[in-house]
Tab-separated table of C-alpha atoms in Angstrom:
chain	number	residue	atom	x	y	z
A	1	MET	CA	6.745	-13.407	7.186
A	2	VAL	CA	5.278	-11.919	10.330
A	3	GLY	CA	7.087	-9.081	12.015
A	4	PRO	CA	6.495	-5.914	14.006
A	5	GLY	CA	4.107	-3.530	12.325
A	6	ILE	CA	2.400	-6.062	10.082
A	7	GLY	CA	-0.975	-4.613	10.951
A	8	PHE	CA	-2.521	-7.082	13.365
A	9	THR	CA	-5.983	-5.532	12.993
A	10	TYR	CA	-6.069	-6.816	9.430
A	11	ALA	CA	-5.240	-10.307	10.620
A	12	ILE	CA	-8.018	-10.460	13.208
A	13	GLY	CA	-10.497	-8.401	11.195
A	14	THR	CA	-12.209	-5.161	12.159
A	15	GLU	CA	-15.445	-3.649	10.996
A	16	ASP	CA	-13.657	-1.528	8.376
A	17	ALA	CA	-10.849	-3.819	7.265
A	18	ALA	CA	-12.109	-7.365	7.608
A	19	PRO	CA	-10.965	-9.884	4.998
A	20	ARG	CA	-14.607	-10.959	4.593
A	21	PHE	CA	-15.485	-7.438	3.375
A	22	PHE	CA	-12.886	-7.687	0.631
A	23	SER	CA	-13.917	-11.221	-0.305
A	24	GLU	CA	-17.410	-9.896	-0.982
A	25	HIS	CA	-16.142	-7.110	-3.274
A	26	ILE	CA	-13.060	-8.465	-5.026
A	27	GLN	CA	-13.510	-11.187	-7.622
A	28	GLU	CA	-11.227	-13.381	-9.656
A	29	GLY	CA	-9.680	-11.569	-12.611
A	30	MET	CA	-9.996	-8.074	-11.115
A	31	THR	CA	-7.185	-5.565	-10.681
A	32	VAL	CA	-6.503	-4.151	-7.222
A	33	TRP	CA	-4.124	-1.315	-6.404
A	34	ASP	CA	-2.790	-1.429	-2.844
A	35	LEU	CA	-1.566	2.055	-1.885
A	36	GLY	CA	0.532	1.793	1.252
A	37	ALA	CA	1.127	-1.946	1.052
A	38	ASN	CA	3.516	-2.101	4.014
A	39	LYS	CA	4.733	-5.703	4.383
A	40	GLY	CA	2.034	-7.058	2.079
A	41	GLN	CA	-0.558	-8.458	4.433
A	42	MET	CA	-3.423	-7.094	2.331
A	43	SER	CA	-1.647	-7.535	-1.018
A	44	LEU	CA	-1.453	-11.264	-0.328
A	45	LEU	CA	-5.160	-11.395	0.469
A	46	PHE	CA	-5.955	-9.429	-2.688
A	47	ALA	CA	-3.722	-11.724	-4.781
A	48	THR	CA	-5.588	-14.745	-3.470
A	49	LEU	CA	-8.958	-13.142	-4.248
A	50	VAL	CA	-8.079	-12.019	-7.801
A	51	GLY	CA	-6.399	-15.346	-8.550
A	52	PRO	CA	-3.793	-15.990	-11.215
A	53	SER	CA	-5.880	-14.192	-13.871
A	54	GLY	CA	-6.046	-10.999	-11.796
A	55	HIS	CA	-3.495	-8.351	-10.990
A	56	VAL	CA	-2.416	-6.576	-7.800
A	57	VAL	CA	-0.193	-3.508	-7.920
A	58	SER	CA	1.359	-2.846	-4.501
A	59	PHE	CA	2.872	0.558	-3.706
A	60	GLU	CA	5.224	0.974	-0.752
A	61	PRO	CA	7.833	3.761	-0.486
A	62	ALA	CA	9.657	2.714	2.713
A	63	THR	CA	12.707	0.654	1.731
A	64	ASP	CA	12.541	-1.751	4.693
A	65	GLU	CA	8.808	-2.340	4.307
A	66	HIS	CA	9.159	-2.762	0.545
A	67	ALA	CA	11.848	-5.422	1.119
A	68	ALA	CA	9.519	-7.307	3.488
A	69	LEU	CA	6.679	-6.929	0.966
A	70	SER	CA	8.882	-8.361	-1.775
A	71	GLN	CA	9.894	-11.262	0.441
A	72	ASN	CA	6.274	-12.030	1.364
A	73	VAL	CA	5.178	-12.008	-2.273
A	74	ALA	CA	8.078	-14.321	-3.208
A	75	LEU	CA	7.459	-16.689	-0.267
A	76	ASN	CA	3.842	-17.028	-1.349
A	77	THR	CA	4.656	-17.310	-5.088
A	78	MET	CA	2.198	-14.596	-6.039
A	79	ALA	CA	3.148	-13.854	-9.635
A	80	GLN	CA	0.044	-11.693	-10.059
A	81	VAL	CA	1.487	-9.093	-7.645
A	82	GLU	CA	3.490	-6.230	-9.130
A	83	LEU	CA	5.629	-4.258	-6.702
A	84	VAL	CA	6.263	-0.527	-6.996
A	85	GLU	CA	8.718	1.055	-4.555
A	86	ALA	CA	7.145	4.494	-4.523
A	87	ALA	CA	4.731	6.765	-2.721
A	88	VAL	CA	1.543	7.767	-4.522
A	89	SER	CA	0.983	11.517	-4.505
A	90	ASP	CA	-0.201	14.472	-6.585
A	91	ARG	CA	3.161	14.912	-8.297
A	92	PRO	CA	5.808	12.530	-9.540
A	93	GLY	CA	9.457	12.814	-8.655
A	94	THR	CA	11.300	12.694	-5.350
A	95	LEU	CA	9.488	13.607	-2.124
A	96	THR	CA	10.385	13.650	1.553
A	97	PHE	CA	8.991	10.731	3.532
A	98	LEU	CA	8.989	10.539	7.332
A	99	TYR	CA	9.759	7.016	8.528
A	100	ALA	CA	10.695	5.430	11.858
A	101	PRO	CA	11.624	1.713	11.803
A	102	GLU	CA	10.044	1.237	15.229
A	103	ARG	CA	6.695	2.480	13.811
A	104	PRO	CA	6.682	0.910	10.334
A	105	THR	CA	2.963	1.393	9.710
A	106	GLN	CA	3.080	5.140	10.322
A	107	GLY	CA	5.413	6.442	7.609
A	108	LYS	CA	4.031	9.410	5.724
A	109	LEU	CA	4.903	12.046	3.175
A	110	ALA	CA	6.199	15.144	4.949
A	111	ASP	CA	3.969	17.637	3.166
A	112	VAL	CA	0.539	16.046	3.711
A	113	GLU	CA	-1.908	16.247	6.607
A	114	GLN	CA	0.081	18.538	8.836
A	115	THR	CA	-2.049	17.640	11.878
A	116	TYR	CA	-0.866	14.020	11.631
A	117	VAL	CA	2.402	14.095	13.568
A	118	ASN	CA	5.135	11.623	12.674
A	119	TYR	CA	8.498	11.860	14.348
A	120	GLY	CA	10.340	9.670	11.873
A	121	ASP	CA	13.533	10.375	10.006
A	122	ALA	CA	13.239	12.298	6.745
A	123	VAL	CA	14.207	10.171	3.748
A	124	GLU	CA	13.832	10.835	0.049
A	125	VAL	CA	11.480	8.493	-1.843
A	126	LYS	CA	10.243	8.126	-5.386
A	127	ALA	CA	6.702	9.401	-5.959
A	128	VAL	CA	4.233	8.515	-8.712
A	129	THR	CA	0.739	9.713	-9.619
A	130	LEU	CA	-2.288	7.521	-10.197
A	131	ASP	CA	-3.009	9.169	-13.547
A	132	GLY	CA	0.609	8.722	-14.602
A	133	LEU	CA	0.399	4.993	-13.952
A	134	LEU	CA	-2.568	4.335	-16.213
A	135	ASP	CA	-0.386	4.198	-19.336
A	136	ASP	CA	1.610	1.252	-17.954
A	137	LYS	CA	-0.705	-0.508	-15.510
A	138	PRO	CA	-4.189	-1.973	-15.784
A	139	ALA	CA	-6.810	0.351	-14.304
A	140	PRO	CA	-7.966	-0.776	-10.877
A	141	HIS	CA	-11.383	-2.161	-10.087
A	142	VAL	CA	-10.632	-1.632	-6.395
A	143	MET	CA	-8.080	0.466	-4.505
A	144	LYS	CA	-7.071	0.045	-0.878
A	145	VAL	CA	-5.625	3.339	0.373
A	146	ASP	CA	-3.673	3.427	3.625
A	147	VAL	CA	-1.249	6.299	3.179
A	148	GLU	CA	-1.246	8.055	6.554
A	149	GLY	CA	-2.910	11.343	5.693
A	150	GLY	CA	-1.866	11.363	2.035
A	151	ALA	CA	-5.097	10.107	0.451
A	152	ALA	CA	-6.214	13.514	-0.843
A	153	ALA	CA	-2.866	14.050	-2.557
A	154	ALA	CA	-2.962	10.523	-3.972
A	155	PHE	CA	-6.427	11.069	-5.444
A	156	ARG	CA	-5.464	14.478	-6.864
A	157	GLY	CA	-2.686	12.697	-8.736
């Protein structure tokens, strides 16, 4: 499903986010965690690369984007993709997330990277920590992190 904010640069490939880069580093059977999965454009690529014996865990806190992610995973019958409707941060619980539907790739946690301005609406989202997930999820071989200024908090967690 292609829609506004699907991240066209991933589709055409850039120096930093080209599918060929990932195909050189992600192998069948690996586990990939996709932090900030948006509508799933990269999760679908990762699922293809890890194959049915691999695992992709896709994190997306924005309700609308998570719904599109879920639909894309279902449309592509990617059983190896696990969806988590949550932000990844340095503390679990409920956090404030700034989100504007007209800028779906720019949602961010309100308390990270104060120089990164986002004029979205404040909504409450579930938050999880990376360390807290290791009891229930396979450890990642690779992580893609696109969390709009929240990477430091995600890694602290």
